[in-house]
Amino acid sequence: MAKLVVTSRGWHETGQALHEVRCALPTARVRRARFLGVLLVDAATEADALGLAERVSRACGSTGHATAVLAEVESELEPIREAALRVGSEQVGPHDSFCFRITKRGAHRVTTPTPDVEAEIGAALVAALERRHGTRPRVDLGHPDVTVIAEVLGPTTAVGIVRKAWRERAEASPVTRPADGSQ
């Protein structure tokens, strides 16, 4: 089963994002999480989580991001670190820039401050990717090609990725209208 965590751009846009995701993935189970602005998507389809996240990113203007969930672990630092290293090593290519982000919601056991978690896991990812590809990877905290994300949702953490290309293609393809303004 493919899974996504979809965030809306703001809590007030969650209803719009819910509608857009349901239109983009009509056969998927889409539900609100217990956290404001967070939707959970389960899709029992042939498509993988990466393909579904790309589809949602292209079709849905109200989403903050659609994370393709590639691992689910307990909300504790070591399992999150291990999953982020595995996912990042598999998904960040030798020419991709990347960063690691964690968002913590609900009751969990990740007591280390968020910036410290991001720095520690990000540094471990740099070392793992350098070993894998033989060159030092590019870290880009502003606009990376791949963002490795840990979405802490209470006792469970979803670890996955978002690709910049998913959003760029959607933004690069605006709806064009005839010059006379007709529809």
C-alpha atoms as a printed R data frame, in Angstrom:
    type eleno elety resid chain resno       x      y       z
1   ATOM     1    CA   MET     A     1   0.000  0.000   0.000
2   ATOM     2    CA   ALA     A     2   1.367  3.420  -0.951
3   ATOM     3    CA   LYS     A     3   1.187  6.115   1.725
4   ATOM     4    CA   LEU     A     4   1.524  9.880   1.692
5   ATOM     5    CA   VAL     A     5   1.542 12.621   4.302
6   ATOM     6    CA   VAL     A     6   0.133 15.777   2.747
7   ATOM     7    CA   THR     A     7   0.353 19.132   4.474
8   ATOM     8    CA   SER     A     8  -1.742 22.137   3.545
9   ATOM     9    CA   ARG     A     9  -0.205 25.586   3.121
10  ATOM    10    CA   GLY     A    10  -2.172 26.815   6.123
11  ATOM    11    CA   TRP     A    11  -4.629 25.314   8.560
12  ATOM    12    CA   HIS     A    12  -7.466 27.258   6.914
13  ATOM    13    CA   GLU     A    13  -6.742 25.579   3.567
14  ATOM    14    CA   THR     A    14  -6.953 22.006   4.837
15  ATOM    15    CA   GLY     A    15 -10.497 21.549   3.473
16  ATOM    16    CA   GLN     A    16  -9.421 22.734   0.025
17  ATOM    17    CA   ALA     A    17  -6.367 20.475   0.115
18  ATOM    18    CA   LEU     A    18  -8.573 17.537   1.151
19  ATOM    19    CA   HIS     A    19 -10.848 18.164  -1.837
20  ATOM    20    CA   GLU     A    20  -7.906 18.532  -4.254
21  ATOM    21    CA   VAL     A    21  -6.193 15.346  -3.049
22  ATOM    22    CA   ARG     A    22  -9.439 13.390  -3.348
23  ATOM    23    CA   CYS     A    23  -9.850 14.658  -6.925
24  ATOM    24    CA   ALA     A    24  -6.228 13.815  -7.803
25  ATOM    25    CA   LEU     A    25  -6.438 10.345  -6.222
26  ATOM    26    CA   PRO     A    26 -10.118  9.338  -6.443
27  ATOM    27    CA   THR     A    27  -9.604  5.735  -5.326
28  ATOM    28    CA   ALA     A    28  -7.331  6.554  -2.372
29  ATOM    29    CA   ARG     A    29  -8.405  6.787   1.235
30  ATOM    30    CA   VAL     A    30  -7.769 10.404   2.268
31  ATOM    31    CA   ARG     A    31  -8.369 11.492   5.832
32  ATOM    32    CA   ARG     A    32  -7.487 14.293   8.187
33  ATOM    33    CA   ALA     A    33  -4.860 13.494  10.788
34  ATOM    34    CA   ARG     A    34  -5.402 14.562  14.371
35  ATOM    35    CA   PHE     A    35  -3.010 17.434  13.636
36  ATOM    36    CA   LEU     A    36  -4.053 20.683  11.954
37  ATOM    37    CA   GLY     A    37  -3.086 20.959   8.307
38  ATOM    38    CA   VAL     A    38  -2.103 17.290   7.911
39  ATOM    39    CA   LEU     A    39  -3.783 14.748   5.638
40  ATOM    40    CA   LEU     A    40  -3.002 11.039   5.487
41  ATOM    41    CA   VAL     A    41  -3.380  9.175   2.198
42  ATOM    42    CA   ASP     A    42  -3.509  5.397   1.767
43  ATOM    43    CA   ALA     A    43  -3.707  4.104  -1.789
44  ATOM    44    CA   ALA     A    44  -4.027  0.427  -2.608
45  ATOM    45    CA   THR     A    45  -2.935  0.866  -6.213
46  ATOM    46    CA   GLU     A    46  -0.179 -0.273  -8.507
47  ATOM    47    CA   ALA     A    47   1.355  3.204  -8.277
48  ATOM    48    CA   ASP     A    48   4.116  3.668  -5.747
49  ATOM    49    CA   ALA     A    49   4.279  6.375  -3.108
50  ATOM    50    CA   LEU     A    50   6.720  8.423  -5.220
51  ATOM    51    CA   GLY     A    51   4.377  8.473  -8.218
52  ATOM    52    CA   LEU     A    52   1.379  9.362  -6.073
53  ATOM    53    CA   ALA     A    53   3.255 12.169  -4.318
54  ATOM    54    CA   GLU     A    54   4.260 13.575  -7.686
55  ATOM    55    CA   ARG     A    55   0.651 13.410  -8.902
56  ATOM    56    CA   VAL     A    56  -0.618 15.225  -5.789
57  ATOM    57    CA   SER     A    57   2.136 17.852  -6.040
58  ATOM    58    CA   ARG     A    58   1.246 18.566  -9.662
59  ATOM    59    CA   ALA     A    59  -2.523 18.651  -9.166
60  ATOM    60    CA   CYS     A    60  -2.979 20.318  -5.810
61  ATOM    61    CA   GLY     A    61  -2.282 24.004  -5.316
62  ATOM    62    CA   SER     A    62  -3.313 24.016  -1.643
63  ATOM    63    CA   THR     A    63  -0.741 21.511  -0.499
64  ATOM    64    CA   GLY     A    64   2.400 22.586   1.305
65  ATOM    65    CA   HIS     A    65   4.019 19.320   0.283
66  ATOM    66    CA   ALA     A    66   3.151 15.704  -0.383
67  ATOM    67    CA   THR     A    67   5.652 13.412   1.293
68  ATOM    68    CA   ALA     A    68   6.033  9.973  -0.263
69  ATOM    69    CA   VAL     A    69   6.238  7.759   2.831
70  ATOM    70    CA   LEU     A    70   9.015  5.211   2.387
71  ATOM    71    CA   ALA     A    71   9.353  4.088   6.015
72  ATOM    72    CA   GLU     A    72   7.305  4.196   9.203
73  ATOM    73    CA   VAL     A    73   9.057  3.945  12.558
74  ATOM    74    CA   GLU     A    74   8.568  4.639  16.247
75  ATOM    75    CA   SER     A    75   8.915  8.290  17.177
76  ATOM    76    CA   GLU     A    76  12.311  7.905  18.802
77  ATOM    77    CA   LEU     A    77  15.552  9.452  17.606
78  ATOM    78    CA   GLU     A    78  17.502  6.298  16.669
79  ATOM    79    CA   PRO     A    79  14.774  4.638  14.533
80  ATOM    80    CA   ILE     A    80  14.150  7.989  12.784
81  ATOM    81    CA   ARG     A    81  17.886  8.379  12.135
82  ATOM    82    CA   GLU     A    82  18.190  4.847  10.709
83  ATOM    83    CA   ALA     A    83  15.151  5.277   8.467
84  ATOM    84    CA   ALA     A    84  16.304  8.710   7.233
85  ATOM    85    CA   LEU     A    85  19.743  7.296   6.361
86  ATOM    86    CA   ARG     A    86  18.216  4.361   4.480
87  ATOM    87    CA   VAL     A    87  15.676  6.511   2.611
88  ATOM    88    CA   GLY     A    88  18.192  9.269   1.846
89  ATOM    89    CA   SER     A    89  20.828  6.808   0.624
90  ATOM    90    CA   GLU     A    90  18.293  5.216  -1.724
91  ATOM    91    CA   GLN     A    91  16.664  8.410  -3.009
92  ATOM    92    CA   VAL     A    92  19.360 11.110  -3.222
93  ATOM    93    CA   GLY     A    93  21.366 10.710  -6.414
94  ATOM    94    CA   PRO     A    94  25.013 11.684  -6.936
95  ATOM    95    CA   HIS     A    95  24.059 14.974  -8.615
96  ATOM    96    CA   ASP     A    96  21.112 15.896  -6.360
97  ATOM    97    CA   SER     A    97  21.256 18.544  -3.692
98  ATOM    98    CA   PHE     A    98  19.429 17.594  -0.511
99  ATOM    99    CA   CYS     A    99  18.455 18.533   3.014
100 ATOM   100    CA   PHE     A   100  16.849 16.783   5.975
101 ATOM   101    CA   ARG     A   101  13.808 18.209   7.767
102 ATOM   102    CA   ILE     A   102  11.821 16.979  10.755
103 ATOM   103    CA   THR     A   103   8.434 18.218  11.896
104 ATOM   104    CA   LYS     A   104   7.280 17.103  15.329
105 ATOM   105    CA   ARG     A   105   3.602 16.906  16.272
106 ATOM   106    CA   GLY     A   106   1.815 15.295  19.193
107 ATOM   107    CA   ALA     A   107   3.215 13.212  22.059
108 ATOM   108    CA   HIS     A   108   6.514 11.542  21.099
109 ATOM   109    CA   ARG     A   109   9.922 10.670  22.523
110 ATOM   110    CA   VAL     A   110  12.072 12.943  20.351
111 ATOM   111    CA   THR     A   111  13.191 15.371  23.035
112 ATOM   112    CA   THR     A   112  16.258 16.693  21.202
113 ATOM   113    CA   PRO     A   113  15.559 20.179  19.763
114 ATOM   114    CA   THR     A   114  14.542 20.132  16.088
115 ATOM   115    CA   PRO     A   115  17.586 22.113  14.800
116 ATOM   116    CA   ASP     A   116  19.930 19.683  16.568
117 ATOM   117    CA   VAL     A   117  18.114 16.639  15.115
118 ATOM   118    CA   GLU     A   118  18.250 18.146  11.613
119 ATOM   119    CA   ALA     A   119  21.978 18.953  11.939
120 ATOM   120    CA   GLU     A   120  22.876 15.515  13.326
121 ATOM   121    CA   ILE     A   121  20.876 13.482  10.802
122 ATOM   122    CA   GLY     A   122  21.860 15.822   7.963
123 ATOM   123    CA   ALA     A   123  25.558 15.325   8.779
124 ATOM   124    CA   ALA     A   124  25.075 11.550   8.939
125 ATOM   125    CA   LEU     A   125  23.372 11.696   5.523
126 ATOM   126    CA   VAL     A   126  26.291 13.663   4.089
127 ATOM   127    CA   ALA     A   127  28.692 10.948   5.284
128 ATOM   128    CA   ALA     A   128  26.478  8.101   4.006
129 ATOM   129    CA   LEU     A   129  26.007  9.716   0.586
130 ATOM   130    CA   GLU     A   130  29.710 10.483   0.278
131 ATOM   131    CA   ARG     A   131  30.500  6.813   0.950
132 ATOM   132    CA   ARG     A   132  27.830  5.682  -1.525
133 ATOM   133    CA   HIS     A   133  28.666  8.035  -4.401
134 ATOM   134    CA   GLY     A   134  32.364  8.702  -3.809
135 ATOM   135    CA   THR     A   135  31.904 12.486  -3.827
136 ATOM   136    CA   ARG     A   136  30.698 14.965  -1.246
137 ATOM   137    CA   PRO     A   137  26.958 15.630  -1.745
138 ATOM   138    CA   ARG     A   138  25.548 19.128  -2.123
139 ATOM   139    CA   VAL     A   139  23.526 20.346   0.849
140 ATOM   140    CA   ASP     A   140  20.954 23.021   0.016
141 ATOM   141    CA   LEU     A   141  18.787 24.137   2.908
142 ATOM   142    CA   GLY     A   142  16.689 26.521   0.804
143 ATOM   143    CA   HIS     A   143  15.739 24.760  -2.438
144 ATOM   144    CA   PRO     A   144  17.121 21.216  -2.470
145 ATOM   145    CA   ASP     A   145  16.448 18.757  -5.267
146 ATOM   146    CA   VAL     A   146  15.405 16.178  -2.652
147 ATOM   147    CA   THR     A   147  14.142 16.849   0.848
148 ATOM   148    CA   VAL     A   148  14.317 13.874   3.182
149 ATOM   149    CA   ILE     A   149  11.492 14.423   5.660
150 ATOM   150    CA   ALA     A   150  10.572 12.902   9.002
151 ATOM   151    CA   GLU     A   151   6.950 13.679   9.898
152 ATOM   152    CA   VAL     A   152   6.582 12.888  13.591
153 ATOM   153    CA   LEU     A   153   2.879 12.204  14.109
154 ATOM   154    CA   GLY     A   154   2.645 11.322  17.760
155 ATOM   155    CA   PRO     A   155   3.990  7.817  18.448
156 ATOM   156    CA   THR     A   156   4.672  7.048  14.767
157 ATOM   157    CA   THR     A   157   7.006  8.832  12.362
158 ATOM   158    CA   ALA     A   158   6.631  8.747   8.582
159 ATOM   159    CA   VAL     A   159   9.971  9.116   6.793
160 ATOM   160    CA   GLY     A   160  10.001  9.929   3.105
161 ATOM   161    CA   ILE     A   161  10.946 12.437   0.468
162 ATOM   162    CA   VAL     A   162   9.711 15.378  -1.553
163 ATOM   163    CA   ARG     A   163  11.346 16.213  -4.882
164 ATOM   164    CA   LYS     A   164  11.648 19.820  -6.045
165 ATOM   165    CA   ALA     A   165  10.948 18.675  -9.627
166 ATOM   166    CA   TRP     A   166   7.422 17.579  -8.663
167 ATOM   167    CA   ARG     A   167   6.430 21.138  -7.772
168 ATOM   168    CA   GLU     A   168   8.476 22.824 -10.518
169 ATOM   169    CA   ARG     A   169   6.730 20.902 -13.283
170 ATOM   170    CA   ALA     A   170   3.359 21.872 -11.869
171 ATOM   171    CA   GLU     A   171   4.328 25.557 -11.604
172 ATOM   172    CA   ALA     A   172   5.964 25.567 -15.051
173 ATOM   173    CA   SER     A   173   2.742 24.401 -16.718
174 ATOM   174    CA   PRO     A   174   0.236 27.187 -16.141
175 ATOM   175    CA   VAL     A   175  -3.189 26.921 -17.716
176 ATOM   176    CA   THR     A   176  -3.126 28.876 -20.963
177 ATOM   177    CA   ARG     A   177  -6.139 30.729 -22.272
178 ATOM   178    CA   PRO     A   178  -6.865 32.026 -25.733
179 ATOM   179    CA   ALA     A   179  -5.708 35.574 -26.461
180 ATOM   180    CA   ASP     A   180  -9.296 36.776 -26.726
181 ATOM   181    CA   GLY     A   181  -9.917 35.803 -23.089
182 ATOM   182    CA   SER     A   182 -12.516 33.166 -23.913
183 ATOM   183    CA   GLN     A   183 -12.620 29.899 -22.011
